[in-house]
Amino acid sequence: MAKVSGAVVINEERCKGCNLCVVACPTDVLALKSKEVNDRGYHFAYPANEEACIGCASCAAVCPDGCIRVYRMVEK
Amino acid sequence: MTRQDIIKPENLVYEKPRLLNENHMHYCPGCSHGVVHRIIAELIEEMGLEEKAIGVAPVGCAVFAYKYIDIDWIEAAHGRAPAIATAAKRLNPENLVFTYQGDGDLAAIGTCETIHAANRGENIAIIFINNGIYGMTGGQMAPTTLEGMKTSTTPYGRRVDLNGYPLRITDIAAQLDGTCYVTRQAVHTPAAVRKAKAAIRQAFKNSMEGRGTSFVEIVSTCSSGWKMTPEAANKWMEEHMFEKYPLGELKNTVK
């Protein structure tokens, strides 16, 4: 079976740390930085468990600020 | 398979639409406005209407919509967006004209303009963000506030004997002969976002084809006004708002 792997790139400065992408992710890839903040003081999201990403773009669909770019690749 | 192998232009499946510019949106974290802005920008781009779209912004949180979506905008006086949109569409019938309004703008001070524009069947799309509260001014009670819901002007909850019932203005719009498409959507899950996008696409199409007024209500959250985290606000909306404002199509004469 073809293996689908994905990757997300987050615009950290645009992120407001609302946590909606973390909740929407079906494979628990994303998390919010617990200590680091961006220039505006938000705990931004990052791909904590990036191997699990399937590139479904659910996170990007619910992101209110359009911070997420999603890549998907199918290995044959 | 490393991250570098996957992150290549040919593998890109989703990116912020080009029309949604780089300005940081002033909305609170987790605000539904951002999602709806993004959907609108995506649709205008996909439909190739960049040069033809005219948006009419309300007074409310979305007052700065012109800063974030790179199309032509008109800023209307409080509640008067459908009246301005009427003029814009009648003078430029080949353009896409839509209004973007909140519940304080559309259902309170702008009730008259909304009802009459919809009743005349103006070929505009009305996008109505209903979060049951006046978000920008500090979380006061709106006509759409639920019974028992606490706001800064109803600290013990909305009382029906004192403040009346929540107004379902979308249901009223569905009764009017001028409307061709009336629907109620939400943007709290990826599936709901896709449905809302399809609804707004239909509304834009109706405006371009001159079929009458399209009315898309988006049941939204106001995490700051409701004093909840964005996640809890979505949950609260599912449990309480959807009971009074059930999602789905209310009217569609374009089939």
mmCIF file of C-alpha atoms in Angstrom:
data_model
loop_
_atom_site.group_PDB
_atom_site.id
_atom_site.type_symbol
_atom_site.label_atom_id
_atom_site.label_comp_id
_atom_site.label_asym_id
_atom_site.label_seq_id
_atom_site.Cartn_x
_atom_site.Cartn_y
_atom_site.Cartn_z
ATOM 1 C CA MET A 1 0.000 0.000 0.000
ATOM 2 C CA ALA A 2 1.198 3.455 -0.810
ATOM 3 C CA LYS A 3 2.418 5.345 2.209
ATOM 4 C CA VAL A 4 1.256 8.915 2.554
ATOM 5 C CA SER A 5 3.472 11.301 4.396
ATOM 6 C CA GLY A 6 2.930 14.947 4.994
ATOM 7 C CA ALA A 7 4.563 17.991 6.489
ATOM 8 C CA VAL A 8 3.272 21.267 7.846
ATOM 9 C CA VAL A 9 5.106 24.574 7.884
ATOM 10 C CA ILE A 10 3.810 27.119 10.341
ATOM 11 C CA ASN A 11 4.226 30.863 10.012
ATOM 12 C CA GLU A 12 5.253 31.342 13.631
ATOM 13 C CA GLU A 13 4.990 35.122 13.628
ATOM 14 C CA ARG A 14 1.433 35.050 12.278
ATOM 15 C CA CYS A 15 0.256 32.334 14.694
ATOM 16 C CA LYS A 16 -1.818 33.451 17.675
ATOM 17 C CA GLY A 17 -1.668 30.179 19.596
ATOM 18 C CA CYS A 18 -5.432 29.611 19.570
ATOM 19 C CA ASN A 19 -4.938 25.809 19.741
ATOM 20 C CA LEU A 20 -7.643 25.077 17.144
ATOM 21 C CA CYS A 21 -5.194 23.300 14.791
ATOM 22 C CA VAL A 22 -3.968 21.137 17.670
ATOM 23 C CA VAL A 23 -7.545 20.023 18.343
ATOM 24 C CA ALA A 24 -8.356 19.496 14.640
ATOM 25 C CA CYS A 25 -5.321 17.309 13.848
ATOM 26 C CA PRO A 26 -6.428 13.657 13.571
ATOM 27 C CA THR A 27 -2.901 12.286 14.142
ATOM 28 C CA ASP A 28 -1.802 14.594 16.997
ATOM 29 C CA VAL A 29 1.068 16.165 15.108
ATOM 30 C CA LEU A 30 0.770 19.697 16.409
ATOM 31 C CA ALA A 31 1.325 21.252 19.806
ATOM 32 C CA LEU A 32 1.808 24.734 21.204
ATOM 33 C CA LYS A 33 5.248 25.795 22.414
ATOM 34 C CA SER A 34 4.991 25.794 26.177
ATOM 35 C CA LYS A 35 7.801 28.286 26.869
ATOM 36 C CA GLU A 36 8.767 30.055 23.639
ATOM 37 C CA VAL A 37 6.687 32.939 22.330
ATOM 38 C CA ASN A 38 6.678 34.884 19.056
ATOM 39 C CA ASP A 39 7.202 38.655 18.726
ATOM 40 C CA ARG A 40 3.640 39.355 19.786
ATOM 41 C CA GLY A 41 3.793 37.118 22.843
ATOM 42 C CA TYR A 42 1.797 34.134 21.639
ATOM 43 C CA HIS A 43 2.750 30.526 22.303
ATOM 44 C CA PHE A 44 2.823 29.477 18.648
ATOM 45 C CA ALA A 45 2.020 26.050 17.241
ATOM 46 C CA TYR A 46 4.727 23.701 15.943
ATOM 47 C CA PRO A 47 4.821 20.156 14.524
ATOM 48 C CA ALA A 48 5.841 18.275 17.668
ATOM 49 C CA ASN A 49 5.294 14.825 16.220
ATOM 50 C CA GLU A 50 6.059 15.438 12.558
ATOM 51 C CA GLU A 51 6.469 11.797 11.483
ATOM 52 C CA ALA A 52 2.758 11.229 12.118
ATOM 53 C CA CYS A 53 1.636 13.893 9.620
ATOM 54 C CA ILE A 54 -0.503 12.607 6.737
ATOM 55 C CA GLY A 55 -0.910 15.968 5.000
ATOM 56 C CA CYS A 56 -4.708 16.023 5.371
ATOM 57 C CA ALA A 57 -4.776 19.836 5.795
ATOM 58 C CA SER A 58 -7.383 19.714 8.575
ATOM 59 C CA CYS A 59 -5.208 22.076 10.604
ATOM 60 C CA ALA A 60 -5.029 24.541 7.711
ATOM 61 C CA ALA A 61 -8.813 24.353 7.216
ATOM 62 C CA VAL A 62 -9.563 25.555 10.746
ATOM 63 C CA CYS A 63 -6.670 28.015 11.145
ATOM 64 C CA PRO A 64 -8.205 31.487 11.536
ATOM 65 C CA ASP A 65 -5.011 33.245 10.515
ATOM 66 C CA GLY A 66 -3.914 31.173 7.528
ATOM 67 C CA CYS A 67 -0.546 30.373 9.116
ATOM 68 C CA ILE A 68 -0.246 26.802 7.889
ATOM 69 C CA ARG A 69 1.212 25.471 4.672
ATOM 70 C CA VAL A 70 0.660 21.759 4.055
ATOM 71 C CA TYR A 71 2.693 19.368 1.891
ATOM 72 C CA ARG A 72 1.750 15.810 1.023
ATOM 73 C CA MET A 73 3.704 13.086 -0.735
ATOM 74 C CA VAL A 74 2.650 9.574 -1.705
ATOM 75 C CA GLU A 75 5.419 6.957 -1.682
ATOM 76 C CA LYS A 76 4.934 4.289 -4.267
ATOM 77 C CA MET B 1 11.446 10.150 4.145
ATOM 78 C CA THR B 2 12.733 13.332 5.687
ATOM 79 C CA ARG B 3 10.941 16.602 6.140
ATOM 80 C CA GLN B 4 13.121 18.189 3.451
ATOM 81 C CA ASP B 5 12.006 15.571 0.911
ATOM 82 C CA ILE B 6 8.350 16.355 1.552
ATOM 83 C CA ILE B 7 8.593 20.143 1.650
ATOM 84 C CA LYS B 8 8.835 20.794 -2.078
ATOM 85 C CA PRO B 9 6.655 23.038 -4.252
ATOM 86 C CA GLU B 10 5.225 20.081 -6.184
ATOM 87 C CA ASN B 11 3.911 18.517 -2.951
ATOM 88 C CA LEU B 12 2.126 21.651 -1.741
ATOM 89 C CA VAL B 13 -1.517 20.878 -0.973
ATOM 90 C CA TYR B 14 -2.571 23.943 0.974
ATOM 91 C CA GLU B 15 -1.351 27.479 1.320
ATOM 92 C CA LYS B 16 -2.900 30.720 2.530
ATOM 93 C CA PRO B 17 -4.711 32.366 -0.408
ATOM 94 C CA ARG B 18 -2.764 35.144 -2.095
ATOM 95 C CA LEU B 19 -5.640 37.603 -1.608
ATOM 96 C CA LEU B 20 -5.367 37.265 2.164
ATOM 97 C CA ASN B 21 -2.401 39.570 2.603
ATOM 98 C CA GLU B 22 0.453 39.577 5.097
ATOM 99 C CA ASN B 23 -1.121 42.072 7.525
ATOM 100 C CA HIS B 24 -1.624 40.538 10.940
ATOM 101 C CA MET B 25 -5.342 40.272 11.605
ATOM 102 C CA HIS B 26 -6.490 42.144 14.693
ATOM 103 C CA TYR B 27 -8.994 39.435 15.622
ATOM 104 C CA CYS B 28 -8.589 37.630 18.932
ATOM 105 C CA PRO B 29 -6.947 34.182 18.807
ATOM 106 C CA GLY B 30 -9.387 31.559 17.519
ATOM 107 C CA CYS B 31 -11.915 34.055 16.133
ATOM 108 C CA SER B 32 -14.247 32.656 13.457
ATOM 109 C CA HIS B 33 -13.850 35.877 11.443
ATOM 110 C CA GLY B 34 -10.365 34.776 10.384
ATOM 111 C CA VAL B 35 -11.638 31.489 8.979
ATOM 112 C CA VAL B 36 -14.452 33.195 7.061
ATOM 113 C CA HIS B 37 -12.053 35.830 5.706
ATOM 114 C CA ARG B 38 -9.794 33.055 4.493
ATOM 115 C CA ILE B 39 -12.671 31.174 2.844
ATOM 116 C CA ILE B 40 -13.798 34.342 1.043
ATOM 117 C CA ALA B 41 -10.265 35.061 -0.176
ATOM 118 C CA GLU B 42 -9.870 31.461 -1.374
ATOM 119 C CA LEU B 43 -13.200 31.538 -3.223
ATOM 120 C CA ILE B 44 -12.610 34.859 -4.957
ATOM 121 C CA GLU B 45 -9.241 33.556 -6.083
ATOM 122 C CA GLU B 46 -10.631 30.200 -7.241
ATOM 123 C CA MET B 47 -13.522 31.847 -9.091
ATOM 124 C CA GLY B 48 -11.168 34.368 -10.714
ATOM 125 C CA LEU B 49 -13.137 37.361 -9.440
ATOM 126 C CA GLU B 50 -10.225 39.382 -8.015
ATOM 127 C CA GLU B 51 -10.946 42.316 -10.297
ATOM 128 C CA LYS B 52 -14.724 42.030 -10.024
ATOM 129 C CA ALA B 53 -15.365 41.588 -6.307
ATOM 130 C CA ILE B 54 -16.733 44.448 -4.225
ATOM 131 C CA GLY B 55 -17.081 43.773 -0.525
ATOM 132 C CA VAL B 56 -19.134 45.921 1.814
ATOM 133 C CA ALA B 57 -17.697 45.912 5.317
ATOM 134 C CA PRO B 58 -19.820 46.449 8.431
ATOM 135 C CA VAL B 59 -19.263 48.241 11.688
ATOM 136 C CA GLY B 60 -18.137 45.688 14.215
ATOM 137 C CA CYS B 61 -15.063 43.516 14.525
ATOM 138 C CA ALA B 62 -14.906 43.051 10.742
ATOM 139 C CA VAL B 63 -14.676 46.806 10.161
ATOM 140 C CA PHE B 64 -11.040 46.385 9.068
ATOM 141 C CA ALA B 65 -11.789 43.650 6.522
ATOM 142 C CA TYR B 66 -10.326 45.899 3.806
ATOM 143 C CA LYS B 67 -6.918 45.617 5.463
ATOM 144 C CA TYR B 68 -6.793 41.850 5.088
ATOM 145 C CA ILE B 69 -8.413 40.862 1.786
ATOM 146 C CA ASP B 70 -6.982 42.561 -1.301
ATOM 147 C CA ILE B 71 -10.165 43.357 -3.229
ATOM 148 C CA ASP B 72 -12.268 46.533 -3.462
ATOM 149 C CA TRP B 73 -14.146 47.356 -0.276
ATOM 150 C CA ILE B 74 -16.680 49.939 0.788
ATOM 151 C CA GLU B 75 -17.110 50.723 4.462
ATOM 152 C CA ALA B 76 -20.793 51.186 5.275
ATOM 153 C CA ALA B 77 -22.360 53.074 8.175
ATOM 154 C CA HIS B 78 -23.546 50.820 10.969
ATOM 155 C CA GLY B 79 -26.097 48.354 9.590
ATOM 156 C CA ARG B 80 -26.347 49.975 6.165
ATOM 157 C CA ALA B 81 -24.195 47.487 4.229
ATOM 158 C CA PRO B 82 -27.109 45.955 2.233
ATOM 159 C CA ALA B 83 -28.198 49.460 1.126
ATOM 160 C CA ILE B 84 -24.681 50.313 -0.072
ATOM 161 C CA ALA B 85 -24.404 46.894 -1.723
ATOM 162 C CA THR B 86 -27.718 47.540 -3.522
ATOM 163 C CA ALA B 87 -26.269 50.670 -5.099
ATOM 164 C CA ALA B 88 -22.966 48.996 -5.940
ATOM 165 C CA LYS B 89 -24.684 46.047 -7.601
ATOM 166 C CA ARG B 90 -27.241 48.123 -9.520
ATOM 167 C CA LEU B 91 -24.515 50.377 -10.895
ATOM 168 C CA ASN B 92 -22.103 47.497 -11.606
ATOM 169 C CA PRO B 93 -24.295 44.519 -12.431
ATOM 170 C CA GLU B 94 -21.341 42.546 -13.819
ATOM 171 C CA ASN B 95 -19.509 42.685 -10.480
ATOM 172 C CA LEU B 96 -19.675 40.371 -7.505
ATOM 173 C CA VAL B 97 -21.106 42.362 -4.601
ATOM 174 C CA PHE B 98 -21.279 40.905 -1.136
ATOM 175 C CA THR B 99 -21.763 42.257 2.363
ATOM 176 C CA TYR B 100 -19.970 40.915 5.392
ATOM 177 C CA GLN B 101 -21.876 41.668 8.572
ATOM 178 C CA GLY B 102 -22.033 40.675 12.200
ATOM 179 C CA ASP B 103 -25.154 40.091 14.241
ATOM 180 C CA GLY B 104 -25.115 43.508 15.902
ATOM 181 C CA ASP B 105 -24.823 45.142 12.502
ATOM 182 C CA LEU B 106 -27.238 42.986 10.529
ATOM 183 C CA ALA B 107 -29.816 41.905 13.092
ATOM 184 C CA ALA B 108 -30.047 45.017 15.281
ATOM 185 C CA ILE B 109 -29.405 48.411 13.730
ATOM 186 C CA GLY B 110 -29.481 47.076 10.151
ATOM 187 C CA THR B 111 -32.658 44.981 10.352
ATOM 188 C CA CYS B 112 -34.551 47.385 8.085
ATOM 189 C CA GLU B 113 -31.881 47.491 5.363
ATOM 190 C CA THR B 114 -31.368 43.745 5.517
ATOM 191 C CA ILE B 115 -35.042 42.813 5.303
ATOM 192 C CA HIS B 116 -35.786 45.264 2.517
ATOM 193 C CA ALA B 117 -32.708 44.457 0.416
ATOM 194 C CA ALA B 118 -33.603 40.762 0.720
ATOM 195 C CA ASN B 119 -37.259 41.490 -0.031
ATOM 196 C CA ARG B 120 -36.367 43.452 -3.168
ATOM 197 C CA GLY B 121 -34.283 40.479 -4.238
ATOM 198 C CA GLU B 122 -31.124 42.496 -4.810
ATOM 199 C CA ASN B 123 -28.487 40.344 -6.500
ATOM 200 C CA ILE B 124 -26.076 40.477 -3.602
ATOM 201 C CA ALA B 125 -24.621 37.886 -1.259
ATOM 202 C CA ILE B 126 -25.033 38.590 2.450
ATOM 203 C CA ILE B 127 -22.554 36.875 4.756
ATOM 204 C CA PHE B 128 -23.827 37.046 8.290
ATOM 205 C CA ILE B 129 -21.527 36.199 11.191
ATOM 206 C CA ASN B 130 -23.685 35.286 14.173
ATOM 207 C CA ASN B 131 -21.830 34.955 17.452
ATOM 208 C CA GLY B 132 -24.684 36.080 19.711
ATOM 209 C CA ILE B 133 -22.819 39.035 21.180
ATOM 210 C CA TYR B 134 -21.455 42.486 20.388
ATOM 211 C CA GLY B 135 -17.790 41.506 20.210
ATOM 212 C CA MET B 136 -16.085 44.789 19.354
ATOM 213 C CA THR B 137 -17.740 47.030 21.908
ATOM 214 C CA GLY B 138 -17.167 44.814 24.917
ATOM 215 C CA GLY B 139 -19.533 41.861 24.835
ATOM 216 C CA GLN B 140 -22.965 43.445 25.244
ATOM 217 C CA MET B 141 -26.213 41.608 24.564
ATOM 218 C CA ALA B 142 -27.157 41.348 20.880
ATOM 219 C CA PRO B 143 -30.599 40.460 19.456
ATOM 220 C CA THR B 144 -29.221 36.985 18.773
ATOM 221 C CA THR B 145 -27.948 36.392 22.341
ATOM 222 C CA LEU B 146 -29.350 33.130 23.684
ATOM 223 C CA GLU B 147 -31.809 32.996 26.548
ATOM 224 C CA GLY B 148 -29.887 32.820 29.827
ATOM 225 C CA MET B 149 -26.589 33.753 28.175
ATOM 226 C CA LYS B 150 -24.408 36.041 30.266
ATOM 227 C CA THR B 151 -23.107 39.193 28.611
ATOM 228 C CA SER B 152 -21.785 42.448 30.047
ATOM 229 C CA THR B 153 -25.259 44.039 29.845
ATOM 230 C CA THR B 154 -27.084 40.897 31.029
ATOM 231 C CA PRO B 155 -24.767 39.754 33.840
ATOM 232 C CA TYR B 156 -27.393 37.355 35.225
ATOM 233 C CA GLY B 157 -28.252 35.976 31.793
ATOM 234 C CA ARG B 158 -30.682 37.169 29.107
ATOM 235 C CA ARG B 159 -34.226 37.250 30.463
ATOM 236 C CA VAL B 160 -37.004 36.750 27.955
ATOM 237 C CA ASP B 161 -39.504 38.843 29.969
ATOM 238 C CA LEU B 162 -37.095 41.765 29.995
ATOM 239 C CA ASN B 163 -35.032 41.417 26.807
ATOM 240 C CA GLY B 164 -37.241 39.396 24.468
ATOM 241 C CA TYR B 165 -36.382 36.286 22.513
ATOM 242 C CA PRO B 166 -33.263 35.606 20.428
ATOM 243 C CA LEU B 167 -33.890 36.763 16.870
ATOM 244 C CA ARG B 168 -33.569 34.186 14.091
ATOM 245 C CA ILE B 169 -33.253 36.666 11.284
ATOM 246 C CA THR B 170 -32.076 34.033 8.809
ATOM 247 C CA ASP B 171 -35.417 32.252 9.202
ATOM 248 C CA ILE B 172 -37.166 35.556 8.493
ATOM 249 C CA ALA B 173 -35.031 36.067 5.373
ATOM 250 C CA ALA B 174 -36.014 32.593 4.170
ATOM 251 C CA GLN B 175 -39.690 33.650 4.231
ATOM 252 C CA LEU B 176 -39.089 36.530 1.819
ATOM 253 C CA ASP B 177 -39.764 36.044 -1.878
ATOM 254 C CA GLY B 178 -36.639 37.965 -2.904
ATOM 255 C CA THR B 179 -34.150 35.509 -1.439
ATOM 256 C CA CYS B 180 -32.986 32.614 -3.602
ATOM 257 C CA TYR B 181 -30.585 30.884 -1.251
ATOM 258 C CA VAL B 182 -30.661 30.949 2.544
ATOM 259 C CA THR B 183 -28.422 28.714 4.588
ATOM 260 C CA ARG B 184 -26.877 28.439 8.032
ATOM 261 C CA GLN B 185 -23.357 27.091 8.443
ATOM 262 C CA ALA B 186 -20.485 27.032 10.944
ATOM 263 C CA VAL B 187 -16.688 26.897 10.743
ATOM 264 C CA HIS B 188 -15.710 24.967 13.878
ATOM 265 C CA THR B 189 -14.442 21.739 12.253
ATOM 266 C CA PRO B 190 -12.652 20.991 8.956
ATOM 267 C CA ALA B 191 -15.867 19.399 7.596
ATOM 268 C CA ALA B 192 -17.957 22.424 8.585
ATOM 269 C CA VAL B 193 -15.418 24.751 6.958
ATOM 270 C CA ARG B 194 -15.748 22.842 3.670
ATOM 271 C CA LYS B 195 -19.551 23.044 3.817
ATOM 272 C CA ALA B 196 -19.451 26.751 4.615
ATOM 273 C CA LYS B 197 -17.112 27.287 1.681
ATOM 274 C CA ALA B 198 -19.504 25.473 -0.657
ATOM 275 C CA ALA B 199 -22.371 27.627 0.642
ATOM 276 C CA ILE B 200 -20.502 30.878 0.091
ATOM 277 C CA ARG B 201 -19.463 29.676 -3.380
ATOM 278 C CA GLN B 202 -23.146 29.135 -4.204
ATOM 279 C CA ALA B 203 -24.002 32.594 -2.849
ATOM 280 C CA PHE B 204 -21.299 34.257 -4.968
ATOM 281 C CA LYS B 205 -22.457 32.337 -8.018
ATOM 282 C CA ASN B 206 -26.037 33.502 -7.444
ATOM 283 C CA SER B 207 -24.847 37.104 -7.203
ATOM 284 C CA MET B 208 -22.940 36.817 -10.488
ATOM 285 C CA GLU B 209 -25.886 35.165 -12.236
ATOM 286 C CA GLY B 210 -28.410 37.674 -10.868
ATOM 287 C CA ARG B 211 -30.717 35.183 -9.237
ATOM 288 C CA GLY B 212 -31.679 37.178 -6.152
ATOM 289 C CA THR B 213 -30.403 37.689 -2.634
ATOM 290 C CA SER B 214 -28.295 34.947 -1.080
ATOM 291 C CA PHE B 215 -28.048 34.860 2.680
ATOM 292 C CA VAL B 216 -25.356 32.793 4.382
ATOM 293 C CA GLU B 217 -25.369 32.786 8.164
ATOM 294 C CA ILE B 218 -22.196 31.507 9.825
ATOM 295 C CA VAL B 219 -22.796 30.546 13.452
ATOM 296 C CA SER B 220 -19.565 31.684 15.077
ATOM 297 C CA THR B 221 -17.767 31.937 18.361
ATOM 298 C CA CYS B 222 -16.549 34.970 20.253
ATOM 299 C CA SER B 223 -14.088 33.478 22.697
ATOM 300 C CA SER B 224 -13.253 36.859 24.258
ATOM 301 C CA GLY B 225 -16.888 37.927 24.600
ATOM 302 C CA TRP B 226 -17.963 34.544 25.868
ATOM 303 C CA LYS B 227 -14.901 34.425 28.161
ATOM 304 C CA MET B 228 -13.774 30.961 27.072
ATOM 305 C CA THR B 229 -10.797 29.424 25.309
ATOM 306 C CA PRO B 230 -11.325 29.042 21.531
ATOM 307 C CA GLU B 231 -11.612 25.295 22.010
ATOM 308 C CA ALA B 232 -14.212 25.599 24.785
ATOM 309 C CA ALA B 233 -16.091 28.228 22.780
ATOM 310 C CA ASN B 234 -16.436 25.816 19.844
ATOM 311 C CA LYS B 235 -17.766 23.168 22.194
ATOM 312 C CA TRP B 236 -20.169 25.586 23.823
ATOM 313 C CA MET B 237 -21.386 26.674 20.399
ATOM 314 C CA GLU B 238 -22.085 23.065 19.408
ATOM 315 C CA GLU B 239 -23.985 22.432 22.635
ATOM 316 C CA HIS B 240 -25.974 25.658 22.908
ATOM 317 C CA MET B 241 -25.963 27.766 19.752
ATOM 318 C CA PHE B 242 -26.879 24.917 17.373
ATOM 319 C CA GLU B 243 -30.006 24.184 19.401
ATOM 320 C CA LYS B 244 -31.395 27.648 18.647
ATOM 321 C CA TYR B 245 -29.631 28.058 15.299
ATOM 322 C CA PRO B 246 -29.663 24.617 13.644
ATOM 323 C CA LEU B 247 -27.295 24.256 10.706
ATOM 324 C CA GLY B 248 -28.493 23.477 7.227
ATOM 325 C CA GLU B 249 -30.128 24.850 4.142
ATOM 326 C CA LEU B 250 -33.292 26.850 4.785
ATOM 327 C CA LYS B 251 -34.163 27.740 1.228
ATOM 328 C CA ASN B 252 -32.743 27.085 -2.229
ATOM 329 C CA THR B 253 -34.699 28.042 -5.308
ATOM 330 C CA VAL B 254 -31.637 27.582 -7.552
ATOM 331 C CA LYS B 255 -31.474 23.913 -8.368
#
